[in-house]
């Protein structure tokens, strides 16, 4: 456990702590690094990437469908923007992430959430069953709505961390945002919305986004984000009008078990 009470304290530590070691992470195409940070006798780990790649006229498969991007980006800036948007919505599913210069170029540094496994590891290596399928599905739905909002082009099993309380954390958001107005998860397959996400979507304004996410996002990217937000608000409001709020809006169940990687 780290001696921090707020995100601001974590952000300050990420910005100021001394880097005492670096280690290449053997996964991910952007060559992320695992850092060990230390200050005031406190030592903890962080993840860093300085990827900032741009391409023109890219067609890619996303969730089984083909999408075209005139300007395609894979940027550390988007990981920082995803964290700030997550906090605007009150979700606390993206680890604290800030900008810091570690290599020659600036990049994104985020707190390393210890004692977790990826969904890939759970399924393919550990073969551990989910103890509460309903809670699991509730969190997966939340991830799909968030992925739609941020236009996540790289949502996969390795970008979801599972902590000892079976809580899902969303990581590696460098291929999010952009100027697309498309929703990568079809809304006809999403019939419910987590309560905090719903309240956050309804209250989110362009001014809020501009104040927290500019200049990480361009004006066009902020406009596109709000278009995606509007589509989802209309979708869920229509479902509420047809079925009632109780049938559409849900609270994630509390944890009922501890994962094997959280046991002493």
mmCIF file of C-alpha atoms in Angstrom:
data_model
loop_
_atom_site.group_PDB
_atom_site.id
_atom_site.type_symbol
_atom_site.label_atom_id
_atom_site.label_comp_id
_atom_site.label_asym_id
_atom_site.label_seq_id
_atom_site.Cartn_x
_atom_site.Cartn_y
_atom_site.Cartn_z
ATOM 1 C CA UNK A 1 0.000 0.000 0.000
ATOM 2 C CA UNK A 2 1.259 3.472 -0.912
ATOM 3 C CA UNK A 3 1.016 6.399 1.533
ATOM 4 C CA UNK A 4 -1.128 8.558 -0.729
ATOM 5 C CA UNK A 5 -4.638 9.812 -0.063
ATOM 6 C CA UNK A 6 -5.409 11.616 -3.318
ATOM 7 C CA UNK A 7 -4.694 11.474 -7.024
ATOM 8 C CA UNK A 8 -2.894 14.810 -6.673
ATOM 9 C CA UNK A 9 -0.395 13.237 -4.275
ATOM 10 C CA UNK A 10 0.221 10.363 -6.670
ATOM 11 C CA UNK A 11 0.650 12.764 -9.582
ATOM 12 C CA UNK A 12 3.182 14.831 -7.613
ATOM 13 C CA UNK A 13 5.166 11.709 -6.774
ATOM 14 C CA UNK A 14 5.139 10.539 -10.379
ATOM 15 C CA UNK A 15 6.453 13.939 -11.422
ATOM 16 C CA UNK A 16 9.146 14.401 -8.775
ATOM 17 C CA UNK A 17 10.406 11.016 -7.576
ATOM 18 C CA UNK A 18 13.879 9.889 -8.596
ATOM 19 C CA UNK A 19 14.077 7.142 -11.214
ATOM 20 C CA UNK A 20 16.333 4.468 -9.709
ATOM 21 C CA UNK A 21 15.904 1.767 -12.344
ATOM 22 C CA UNK A 22 14.399 1.102 -15.781
ATOM 23 C CA UNK A 23 13.286 -2.181 -17.276
ATOM 24 C CA UNK A 24 11.899 -2.901 -20.737
ATOM 25 C CA UNK A 25 8.414 -4.444 -20.624
ATOM 26 C CA UNK A 26 8.404 -7.445 -23.007
ATOM 27 C CA UNK A 27 4.879 -6.751 -24.296
ATOM 28 C CA UNK A 28 3.363 -3.922 -26.287
ATOM 29 C CA UNK A 29 4.431 -2.520 -29.631
ATOM 30 C CA UNK A 30 5.266 0.931 -28.207
ATOM 31 C CA UNK A 31 8.145 -0.434 -26.074
ATOM 32 C CA UNK A 32 6.889 0.658 -22.631
ATOM 33 C CA UNK A 33 9.263 0.689 -19.678
ATOM 34 C CA UNK A 34 8.758 -0.292 -16.054
ATOM 35 C CA UNK A 35 10.379 2.276 -13.783
ATOM 36 C CA UNK A 36 11.233 2.113 -10.111
ATOM 37 C CA UNK A 37 10.751 5.492 -8.433
ATOM 38 C CA UNK A 38 11.934 6.580 -5.012
ATOM 39 C CA UNK A 39 11.553 9.685 -2.825
ATOM 40 C CA UNK A 40 11.399 10.346 0.914
ATOM 41 C CA UNK A 41 12.067 6.687 1.642
ATOM 42 C CA UNK A 42 9.088 5.564 -0.452
ATOM 43 C CA UNK A 43 9.673 3.293 -3.444
ATOM 44 C CA UNK A 44 7.146 2.232 -6.042
ATOM 45 C CA UNK A 45 6.897 1.303 -9.707
ATOM 46 C CA UNK A 46 5.484 3.121 -12.703
ATOM 47 C CA UNK A 47 4.946 2.509 -16.405
ATOM 48 C CA UNK A 48 6.340 4.911 -19.018
ATOM 49 C CA UNK A 49 5.909 5.286 -22.772
ATOM 50 C CA UNK A 50 6.947 8.082 -25.097
ATOM 51 C CA UNK A 51 5.248 6.673 -28.207
ATOM 52 C CA UNK A 52 3.954 9.425 -30.482
ATOM 53 C CA UNK A 53 3.293 7.920 -33.910
ATOM 54 C CA UNK A 54 1.278 9.432 -36.764
ATOM 55 C CA UNK A 55 0.197 7.846 -40.038
ATOM 56 C CA UNK A 56 -2.002 8.850 -42.952
ATOM 57 C CA UNK A 57 -4.874 6.908 -44.512
ATOM 58 C CA UNK A 58 -5.052 3.844 -42.271
ATOM 59 C CA UNK A 59 -7.714 1.140 -42.503
ATOM 60 C CA UNK A 60 -7.891 -1.249 -39.566
ATOM 61 C CA UNK A 61 -10.131 -3.915 -38.085
ATOM 62 C CA UNK A 62 -11.790 -2.842 -34.837
ATOM 63 C CA UNK A 63 -14.185 -5.175 -33.055
ATOM 64 C CA UNK A 64 -14.624 -7.180 -36.257
ATOM 65 C CA UNK A 65 -15.382 -4.210 -38.529
ATOM 66 C CA UNK A 66 -13.204 -2.134 -40.863
ATOM 67 C CA UNK A 67 -12.684 1.572 -40.146
ATOM 68 C CA UNK A 68 -10.731 4.176 -42.099
ATOM 69 C CA UNK A 69 -8.704 6.979 -40.488
ATOM 70 C CA UNK A 70 -7.361 9.859 -42.553
ATOM 71 C CA UNK A 71 -5.058 10.837 -39.682
ATOM 72 C CA UNK A 72 -4.111 7.949 -37.395
ATOM 73 C CA UNK A 73 -2.246 8.442 -34.103
ATOM 74 C CA UNK A 74 -0.758 6.284 -31.360
ATOM 75 C CA UNK A 75 0.263 8.803 -28.722
ATOM 76 C CA UNK A 76 1.161 8.984 -25.061
ATOM 77 C CA UNK A 77 -0.985 12.138 -24.932
ATOM 78 C CA UNK A 78 -4.108 10.037 -25.309
ATOM 79 C CA UNK A 79 -3.238 7.944 -22.242
ATOM 80 C CA UNK A 80 -3.075 11.118 -20.175
ATOM 81 C CA UNK A 81 -6.343 12.359 -21.698
ATOM 82 C CA UNK A 82 -8.060 9.035 -20.896
ATOM 83 C CA UNK A 83 -7.035 9.349 -17.244
ATOM 84 C CA UNK A 84 -8.333 12.913 -17.001
ATOM 85 C CA UNK A 85 -11.612 11.987 -18.690
ATOM 86 C CA UNK A 86 -12.009 8.971 -16.389
ATOM 87 C CA UNK A 87 -11.779 11.297 -13.393
ATOM 88 C CA UNK A 88 -14.215 13.799 -14.941
ATOM 89 C CA UNK A 89 -16.704 10.933 -15.104
ATOM 90 C CA UNK A 90 -15.942 9.794 -11.548
ATOM 91 C CA UNK A 91 -15.054 6.245 -12.601
ATOM 92 C CA UNK A 92 -11.538 5.771 -11.181
ATOM 93 C CA UNK A 93 -10.779 2.922 -13.565
ATOM 94 C CA UNK A 94 -7.687 4.402 -15.275
ATOM 95 C CA UNK A 95 -4.513 4.598 -13.144
ATOM 96 C CA UNK A 96 -3.166 8.122 -12.438
ATOM 97 C CA UNK A 97 -1.151 9.223 -15.474
ATOM 98 C CA UNK A 98 0.814 12.403 -16.124
ATOM 99 C CA UNK A 99 3.363 13.762 -18.591
ATOM 100 C CA UNK A 100 7.034 13.467 -17.696
ATOM 101 C CA UNK A 101 10.297 13.510 -19.623
ATOM 102 C CA UNK A 102 12.191 10.293 -18.896
ATOM 103 C CA UNK A 103 13.906 9.670 -22.220
ATOM 104 C CA UNK A 104 14.899 12.209 -24.858
ATOM 105 C CA UNK A 105 11.221 12.878 -25.521
ATOM 106 C CA UNK A 106 8.335 13.532 -23.105
ATOM 107 C CA UNK A 107 5.904 10.722 -22.463
ATOM 108 C CA UNK A 108 3.182 9.389 -20.186
ATOM 109 C CA UNK A 109 4.035 7.934 -16.793
ATOM 110 C CA UNK A 110 1.392 6.085 -14.782
ATOM 111 C CA UNK A 111 1.301 4.405 -11.404
ATOM 112 C CA UNK A 112 1.977 0.665 -11.587
ATOM 113 C CA UNK A 113 -0.921 -1.231 -10.045
ATOM 114 C CA UNK A 114 0.782 -4.092 -8.236
ATOM 115 C CA UNK A 115 -0.607 -7.556 -7.608
ATOM 116 C CA UNK A 116 -2.716 -7.682 -10.768
ATOM 117 C CA UNK A 117 -2.984 -9.913 -13.808
ATOM 118 C CA UNK A 118 -4.180 -9.161 -17.300
ATOM 119 C CA UNK A 119 -7.309 -10.770 -18.668
ATOM 120 C CA UNK A 120 -5.052 -12.646 -21.110
ATOM 121 C CA UNK A 121 -3.101 -14.158 -18.213
ATOM 122 C CA UNK A 122 -6.280 -15.106 -16.339
ATOM 123 C CA UNK A 123 -7.760 -16.918 -19.318
ATOM 124 C CA UNK A 124 -4.744 -18.502 -20.975
ATOM 125 C CA UNK A 125 -2.240 -19.104 -18.203
ATOM 126 C CA UNK A 126 -3.979 -19.194 -14.825
ATOM 127 C CA UNK A 127 -7.311 -20.706 -15.940
ATOM 128 C CA UNK A 128 -9.091 -19.075 -12.998
ATOM 129 C CA UNK A 129 -12.869 -18.759 -13.265
ATOM 130 C CA UNK A 130 -14.645 -15.522 -12.448
ATOM 131 C CA UNK A 131 -16.372 -15.944 -9.040
ATOM 132 C CA UNK A 132 -19.212 -13.447 -9.688
ATOM 133 C CA UNK A 133 -20.269 -13.556 -13.336
ATOM 134 C CA UNK A 134 -22.844 -10.806 -12.913
ATOM 135 C CA UNK A 135 -20.314 -8.378 -11.411
ATOM 136 C CA UNK A 136 -17.841 -9.323 -14.127
ATOM 137 C CA UNK A 137 -20.350 -8.628 -16.890
ATOM 138 C CA UNK A 138 -21.292 -5.318 -15.273
ATOM 139 C CA UNK A 139 -17.661 -4.220 -15.426
ATOM 140 C CA UNK A 140 -17.253 -5.454 -18.999
ATOM 141 C CA UNK A 141 -20.273 -3.355 -19.998
ATOM 142 C CA UNK A 142 -18.694 -0.345 -18.306
ATOM 143 C CA UNK A 143 -15.508 -0.945 -20.295
ATOM 144 C CA UNK A 144 -17.450 -1.086 -23.569
ATOM 145 C CA UNK A 145 -19.171 2.222 -22.864
ATOM 146 C CA UNK A 146 -15.853 3.839 -21.922
ATOM 147 C CA UNK A 147 -14.199 2.396 -25.049
ATOM 148 C CA UNK A 148 -16.999 3.898 -27.152
ATOM 149 C CA UNK A 149 -16.574 7.281 -25.511
ATOM 150 C CA UNK A 150 -12.804 7.417 -26.020
ATOM 151 C CA UNK A 151 -12.902 5.625 -29.401
ATOM 152 C CA UNK A 152 -10.483 2.927 -28.247
ATOM 153 C CA UNK A 153 -9.031 1.247 -31.332
ATOM 154 C CA UNK A 154 -6.948 -1.180 -29.284
ATOM 155 C CA UNK A 155 -9.254 -2.650 -26.662
ATOM 156 C CA UNK A 156 -7.938 -6.156 -25.995
ATOM 157 C CA UNK A 157 -7.450 -8.708 -23.218
ATOM 158 C CA UNK A 158 -3.940 -7.463 -22.416
ATOM 159 C CA UNK A 159 -5.188 -3.920 -21.770
ATOM 160 C CA UNK A 160 -7.413 -4.925 -18.863
ATOM 161 C CA UNK A 161 -5.902 -5.462 -15.421
ATOM 162 C CA UNK A 162 -7.652 -7.432 -12.669
ATOM 163 C CA UNK A 163 -6.803 -6.594 -9.069
ATOM 164 C CA UNK A 164 -7.274 -8.920 -6.062
ATOM 165 C CA UNK A 165 -10.869 -7.676 -5.583
ATOM 166 C CA UNK A 166 -11.727 -8.628 -9.155
ATOM 167 C CA UNK A 167 -11.907 -4.947 -10.079
ATOM 168 C CA UNK A 168 -11.084 -4.128 -13.689
ATOM 169 C CA UNK A 169 -8.588 -1.387 -14.530
ATOM 170 C CA UNK A 170 -8.296 0.108 -18.026
ATOM 171 C CA UNK A 171 -4.724 0.674 -19.218
ATOM 172 C CA UNK A 172 -2.735 1.567 -22.353
ATOM 173 C CA UNK A 173 -5.068 4.119 -23.927
ATOM 174 C CA UNK A 174 -2.572 5.459 -26.484
ATOM 175 C CA UNK A 175 -4.796 4.419 -29.398
ATOM 176 C CA UNK A 176 -7.894 6.259 -28.254
ATOM 177 C CA UNK A 177 -9.602 9.494 -29.289
ATOM 178 C CA UNK A 178 -8.883 10.942 -32.737
ATOM 179 C CA UNK A 179 -11.486 12.668 -34.875
ATOM 180 C CA UNK A 180 -13.782 9.705 -35.478
ATOM 181 C CA UNK A 181 -17.466 10.014 -34.616
ATOM 182 C CA UNK A 182 -17.918 6.247 -34.856
ATOM 183 C CA UNK A 183 -18.851 4.013 -31.930
ATOM 184 C CA UNK A 184 -16.757 0.858 -32.140
ATOM 185 C CA UNK A 185 -19.135 -1.178 -29.962
ATOM 186 C CA UNK A 186 -22.618 -1.232 -31.573
ATOM 187 C CA UNK A 187 -25.155 0.325 -29.235
ATOM 188 C CA UNK A 188 -27.761 -2.307 -30.036
ATOM 189 C CA UNK A 189 -25.566 -4.724 -28.054
ATOM 190 C CA UNK A 190 -25.324 -2.425 -25.008
ATOM 191 C CA UNK A 191 -28.612 -2.350 -23.123
ATOM 192 C CA UNK A 192 -27.414 -1.055 -19.734
ATOM 193 C CA UNK A 193 -25.110 1.605 -18.300
ATOM 194 C CA UNK A 194 -23.300 1.823 -14.961
ATOM 195 C CA UNK A 195 -24.755 4.583 -12.792
ATOM 196 C CA UNK A 196 -21.673 6.791 -12.364
ATOM 197 C CA UNK A 197 -20.931 6.521 -16.071
ATOM 198 C CA UNK A 198 -24.502 7.519 -16.895
ATOM 199 C CA UNK A 199 -24.441 10.510 -14.568
ATOM 200 C CA UNK A 200 -21.027 11.482 -15.899
ATOM 201 C CA UNK A 201 -22.121 11.232 -19.521
ATOM 202 C CA UNK A 202 -25.180 13.396 -18.901
ATOM 203 C CA UNK A 203 -23.270 16.102 -17.063
ATOM 204 C CA UNK A 204 -20.185 16.165 -19.299
ATOM 205 C CA UNK A 205 -19.864 19.446 -21.192
ATOM 206 C CA UNK A 206 -17.537 20.578 -23.931
ATOM 207 C CA UNK A 207 -16.193 23.265 -21.603
ATOM 208 C CA UNK A 208 -15.343 20.603 -18.999
ATOM 209 C CA UNK A 209 -13.488 18.560 -21.598
ATOM 210 C CA UNK A 210 -11.674 21.554 -23.038
ATOM 211 C CA UNK A 211 -10.482 22.726 -19.626
ATOM 212 C CA UNK A 212 -9.117 19.303 -18.617
ATOM 213 C CA UNK A 213 -8.070 17.705 -21.912
ATOM 214 C CA UNK A 214 -6.755 20.564 -24.059
ATOM 215 C CA UNK A 215 -4.090 20.707 -25.447
ATOM 216 C CA UNK A 216 -3.815 16.907 -25.166
ATOM 217 C CA UNK A 217 -6.745 16.761 -27.610
ATOM 218 C CA UNK A 218 -7.289 19.071 -30.565
ATOM 219 C CA UNK A 219 -10.497 21.053 -31.053
ATOM 220 C CA UNK A 220 -11.647 18.516 -33.660
ATOM 221 C CA UNK A 221 -10.939 15.609 -31.302
ATOM 222 C CA UNK A 222 -12.909 17.267 -28.508
ATOM 223 C CA UNK A 223 -15.830 17.882 -30.900
ATOM 224 C CA UNK A 224 -15.745 14.223 -31.966
ATOM 225 C CA UNK A 225 -15.692 13.091 -28.319
ATOM 226 C CA UNK A 226 -18.832 15.107 -27.611
ATOM 227 C CA UNK A 227 -20.585 13.649 -30.674
ATOM 228 C CA UNK A 228 -19.858 10.135 -29.394
ATOM 229 C CA UNK A 229 -21.074 11.168 -25.956
ATOM 230 C CA UNK A 230 -24.319 12.570 -27.420
ATOM 231 C CA UNK A 231 -24.998 9.322 -29.303
ATOM 232 C CA UNK A 232 -24.700 7.273 -26.130
ATOM 233 C CA UNK A 233 -26.785 9.646 -24.012
ATOM 234 C CA UNK A 234 -29.592 9.504 -26.589
ATOM 235 C CA UNK A 235 -29.336 5.703 -26.720
ATOM 236 C CA UNK A 236 -29.546 5.147 -22.974
ATOM 237 C CA UNK A 237 -32.219 7.810 -22.477
ATOM 238 C CA UNK A 238 -34.362 6.086 -25.108
ATOM 239 C CA UNK A 239 -33.942 2.759 -23.297
ATOM 240 C CA UNK A 240 -34.861 4.398 -19.981
ATOM 241 C CA UNK A 241 -37.983 5.947 -21.513
ATOM 242 C CA UNK A 242 -39.011 2.553 -22.882
ATOM 243 C CA UNK A 243 -38.053 0.269 -19.994
ATOM 244 C CA UNK A 244 -37.553 2.461 -16.871
ATOM 245 C CA UNK A 245 -34.334 3.663 -15.258
ATOM 246 C CA UNK A 246 -34.193 0.673 -12.899
ATOM 247 C CA UNK A 247 -34.025 -1.672 -15.883
ATOM 248 C CA UNK A 248 -31.213 0.210 -17.616
ATOM 249 C CA UNK A 249 -29.008 1.880 -14.994
ATOM 250 C CA UNK A 250 -27.114 -0.359 -12.574
ATOM 251 C CA UNK A 251 -24.577 -0.241 -9.755
ATOM 252 C CA UNK A 252 -21.649 -2.646 -9.921
ATOM 253 C CA UNK A 253 -21.971 -5.389 -7.320
ATOM 254 C CA UNK A 254 -19.504 -5.203 -4.389
ATOM 255 C CA UNK A 255 -16.673 -7.777 -4.437
ATOM 256 C CA UNK A 256 -17.638 -11.153 -3.050
ATOM 257 C CA UNK A 257 -14.308 -12.984 -3.296
ATOM 258 C CA UNK A 258 -10.565 -12.434 -3.423
ATOM 259 C CA UNK A 259 -8.583 -13.512 -6.467
ATOM 260 C CA UNK A 260 -5.854 -16.169 -5.981
ATOM 261 C CA UNK A 261 -3.163 -13.567 -6.758
ATOM 262 C CA UNK A 262 -4.465 -11.520 -3.805
ATOM 263 C CA UNK A 263 -4.208 -14.274 -1.215
ATOM 264 C CA UNK A 264 -1.369 -14.378 1.326
#
